[in-house]
PDB file of C-alpha atoms in Angstrom:
ATOM      1  CA  UNK E  54      91.503  97.269  96.554  1.00 72.00           C
ATOM      2  CA  UNK E  55      88.001  96.111  97.380  1.00 87.00           C
ATOM      3  CA  UNK E  56      87.778  92.593  98.797  1.00 90.00           C
ATOM      4  CA  UNK E  57      85.177  90.158  97.522  1.00 90.00           C
ATOM      5  CA  UNK E  58      83.387  87.825  99.957  1.00 91.00           C
ATOM      6  CA  UNK E  59      85.564  84.825  99.097  1.00 93.00           C
ATOM      7  CA  UNK E  60      88.754  86.802  99.764  1.00 93.00           C
ATOM      8  CA  UNK E  61      87.375  88.220 103.013  1.00 94.00           C
ATOM      9  CA  UNK E  62      86.488  84.704 104.210  1.00 95.00           C
ATOM     10  CA  UNK E  63      89.983  83.463 103.299  1.00 95.00           C
ATOM     11  CA  UNK E  64      91.609  86.322 105.230  1.00 95.00           C
ATOM     12  CA  UNK E  65      89.368  85.694 108.251  1.00 95.00           C
ATOM     13  CA  UNK E  66      90.694  82.131 108.329  1.00 94.00           C
ATOM     14  CA  UNK E  67      94.285  83.356 108.220  1.00 94.00           C
ATOM     15  CA  UNK E  68      93.621  85.978 110.864  1.00 94.00           C
ATOM     16  CA  UNK E  69      91.984  83.600 113.321  1.00 94.00           C
ATOM     17  CA  UNK E  70      95.277  82.492 114.868  1.00 94.00           C
ATOM     18  CA  UNK E  71      96.941  85.926 114.786  1.00 95.00           C
ATOM     19  CA  UNK E  72      97.705  87.782 117.995  1.00 96.00           C
ATOM     20  CA  UNK E  73      97.165  91.557 118.063  1.00 95.00           C
ATOM     21  CA  UNK E  74     100.374  93.325 116.992  1.00 95.00           C
ATOM     22  CA  UNK E  75      99.164  96.853 117.784  1.00 94.00           C
ATOM     23  CA  UNK E  76      97.164  98.184 120.713  1.00 94.00           C
ATOM     24  CA  UNK E  77      95.286 101.448 120.441  1.00 92.00           C
ATOM     25  CA  UNK E  78      95.072 103.016 123.890  1.00 90.00           C
ATOM     26  CA  UNK E  79      94.197 106.325 125.496  1.00 90.00           C
ATOM     27  CA  UNK E  80      96.178 108.284 122.880  1.00 87.00           C
ATOM     28  CA  UNK E  81      93.758 107.070 120.214  1.00 86.00           C
ATOM     29  CA  UNK E  82      94.813 107.392 116.589  1.00 88.00           C
ATOM     30  CA  UNK E  83      97.998 109.377 117.112  1.00 90.00           C
ATOM     31  CA  UNK E  84     100.612 109.724 114.378  1.00 93.00           C
ATOM     32  CA  UNK E  85     102.864 107.180 116.111  1.00 93.00           C
ATOM     33  CA  UNK E  86     100.062 104.599 116.280  1.00 92.00           C
ATOM     34  CA  UNK E  87      99.137 105.147 112.625  1.00 94.00           C
ATOM     35  CA  UNK E  88     102.768 104.861 111.500  1.00 96.00           C
ATOM     36  CA  UNK E  89     103.145 101.643 113.538  1.00 95.00           C
ATOM     37  CA  UNK E  90     100.023 100.220 111.906  1.00 95.00           C
ATOM     38  CA  UNK E  91     101.236 101.218 108.446  1.00 95.00           C
ATOM     39  CA  UNK E  92     104.649  99.621 109.020  1.00 96.00           C
ATOM     40  CA  UNK E  93     103.048  96.436 110.359  1.00 96.00           C
ATOM     41  CA  UNK E  94     100.817  96.263 107.264  1.00 96.00           C
ATOM     42  CA  UNK E  95     103.868  96.715 105.024  1.00 95.00           C
ATOM     43  CA  UNK E  96     105.615  93.862 106.824  1.00 94.00           C
ATOM     44  CA  UNK E  97     102.723  91.415 107.270  1.00 95.00           C
ATOM     45  CA  UNK E  98      99.833  92.547 105.002  1.00 95.00           C
ATOM     46  CA  UNK E  99      97.299  91.109 107.494  1.00 97.00           C
ATOM     47  CA  UNK E 100      97.314  92.357 111.089  1.00 97.00           C
ATOM     48  CA  UNK E 101      95.099  92.229 114.135  1.00 97.00           C
ATOM     49  CA  UNK E 102      94.653  95.368 116.239  1.00 96.00           C
ATOM     50  CA  UNK E 103      93.316  95.559 119.781  1.00 94.00           C
ATOM     51  CA  UNK E 104      91.402  98.712 120.755  1.00 92.00           C
ATOM     52  CA  UNK E 105      91.677  99.054 124.535  1.00 92.00           C
ATOM     53  CA  UNK E 106      88.753 100.194 126.671  1.00 90.00           C
ATOM     54  CA  UNK E 107      90.738 103.304 127.617  1.00 90.00           C
ATOM     55  CA  UNK E 108      90.837 104.385 123.967  1.00 88.00           C
ATOM     56  CA  UNK E 109      88.721 107.427 123.236  1.00 86.00           C
ATOM     57  CA  UNK E 110      87.215 105.817 120.119  1.00 86.00           C
ATOM     58  CA  UNK E 111      83.751 104.570 119.311  1.00 85.00           C
ATOM     59  CA  UNK E 112      84.290 100.900 118.559  1.00 80.00           C
ATOM     60  CA  UNK E 113      81.674 100.989 115.800  1.00 86.00           C
ATOM     61  CA  UNK E 114      83.463 103.678 113.761  1.00 89.00           C
ATOM     62  CA  UNK E 115      87.054 102.892 114.817  1.00 89.00           C
ATOM     63  CA  UNK E 116      87.593 100.169 112.162  1.00 93.00           C
ATOM     64  CA  UNK E 117      86.663 102.495 109.284  1.00 94.00           C
ATOM     65  CA  UNK E 118      88.717 105.353 110.740  1.00 92.00           C
ATOM     66  CA  UNK E 119      91.764 103.092 111.031  1.00 92.00           C
ATOM     67  CA  UNK E 120      91.321 101.602 107.573  1.00 94.00           C
ATOM     68  CA  UNK E 121      90.929 104.948 105.840  1.00 95.00           C
ATOM     69  CA  UNK E 122      93.869 106.457 107.755  1.00 94.00           C
ATOM     70  CA  UNK E 123      96.281 103.737 106.581  1.00 95.00           C
ATOM     71  CA  UNK E 124      94.627 102.907 103.227  1.00 96.00           C
ATOM     72  CA  UNK E 125      93.658  99.359 104.231  1.00 96.00           C
ATOM     73  CA  UNK E 126      90.590  97.130 104.132  1.00 96.00           C
ATOM     74  CA  UNK E 127      88.670  96.035 107.215  1.00 96.00           C
ATOM     75  CA  UNK E 128      88.420  92.250 107.038  1.00 96.00           C
ATOM     76  CA  UNK E 129      86.621  91.658 110.323  1.00 96.00           C
ATOM     77  CA  UNK E 130      85.679  93.324 113.583  1.00 95.00           C
ATOM     78  CA  UNK E 131      85.072  91.239 116.693  1.00 93.00           C
ATOM     79  CA  UNK E 132      84.372  93.318 119.768  1.00 91.00           C
ATOM     80  CA  UNK E 133      87.468  95.448 120.228  1.00 92.00           C
ATOM     81  CA  UNK E 134      89.628  93.436 117.818  1.00 95.00           C
ATOM     82  CA  UNK E 135      90.064  94.651 114.235  1.00 95.00           C
ATOM     83  CA  UNK E 136      91.560  92.630 111.385  1.00 97.00           C
ATOM     84  CA  UNK E 137      93.078  94.820 108.640  1.00 97.00           C
ATOM     85  CA  UNK E 138      94.529  93.889 105.244  1.00 97.00           C
ATOM     86  CA  UNK E 139      96.636  95.916 102.845  1.00 95.00           C
ATOM     87  CA  UNK E 140      98.480  94.305  99.942  1.00 94.00           C
ATOM     88  CA  UNK E 141     102.187  95.016  99.721  1.00 90.00           C
ATOM     89  CA  UNK E 142     102.519  96.214  96.123  1.00 88.00           C
ATOM     90  CA  UNK E 143     106.245  95.461  95.875  1.00 89.00           C
ATOM     91  CA  UNK E 144     106.313  92.036  97.526  1.00 89.00           C
ATOM     92  CA  UNK E 145     102.865  90.492  98.051  1.00 88.00           C
ATOM     93  CA  UNK E 146     102.950  87.733 100.672  1.00 90.00           C
ATOM     94  CA  UNK E 147      99.345  86.550 100.746  1.00 91.00           C
ATOM     95  CA  UNK E 148      97.889  84.933  97.629  1.00 89.00           C
ATOM     96  CA  UNK E 149      94.191  85.799  97.624  1.00 89.00           C
ATOM     97  CA  UNK E 150      91.712  83.461  95.909  1.00 88.00           C
ATOM     98  CA  UNK E 151      90.200  84.724  92.628  1.00 78.00           C
ATOM     99  CA  UNK E 152      92.387  87.789  92.375  1.00 62.00           C
ATOM    100  CA  UNK E 153      91.533  89.268  88.951  1.00 58.00           C
ATOM    101  CA  UNK E 154      95.043  90.558  88.196  1.00 56.00           C
ATOM    102  CA  UNK E 155      96.544  87.120  88.880  1.00 50.00           C
ATOM    103  CA  UNK E 156      94.201  85.122  86.635  1.00 50.00           C
ATOM    104  CA  UNK E 157      95.510  83.721  83.383  1.00 48.00           C
ATOM    105  CA  UNK E 158      94.622  86.202  80.653  1.00 44.00           C
ATOM    106  CA  UNK E 159      95.393  83.790  77.794  1.00 43.00           C
ATOM    107  CA  UNK E 160      91.912  82.255  77.944  1.00 47.00           C
ATOM    108  CA  UNK E 161      89.610  84.004  75.478  1.00 43.00           C
TER     109      UNK E 161
END
């Protein structure tokens, strides 16, 4: 799912008060870290991740690596903090503005 600017801005507002739920450390993107991120996205849809200085990741490419590994969208990157979003297909929790599949299709 590709986010439009309005949705990204909305998610940034929601993510502002979030604390990081996952920390990526010296082990980098190990299977256990990726499974923790995936589970957190299933539970919360929007999560903040902290990439520690000890992590062996380039902070410019880390957000895209994380997002592609867990099939999520990068909402925002601020320094070593990454905000990721992935819609829960079974039970969506966050109502995004102007979501095409949620618009009323009766208008023609």
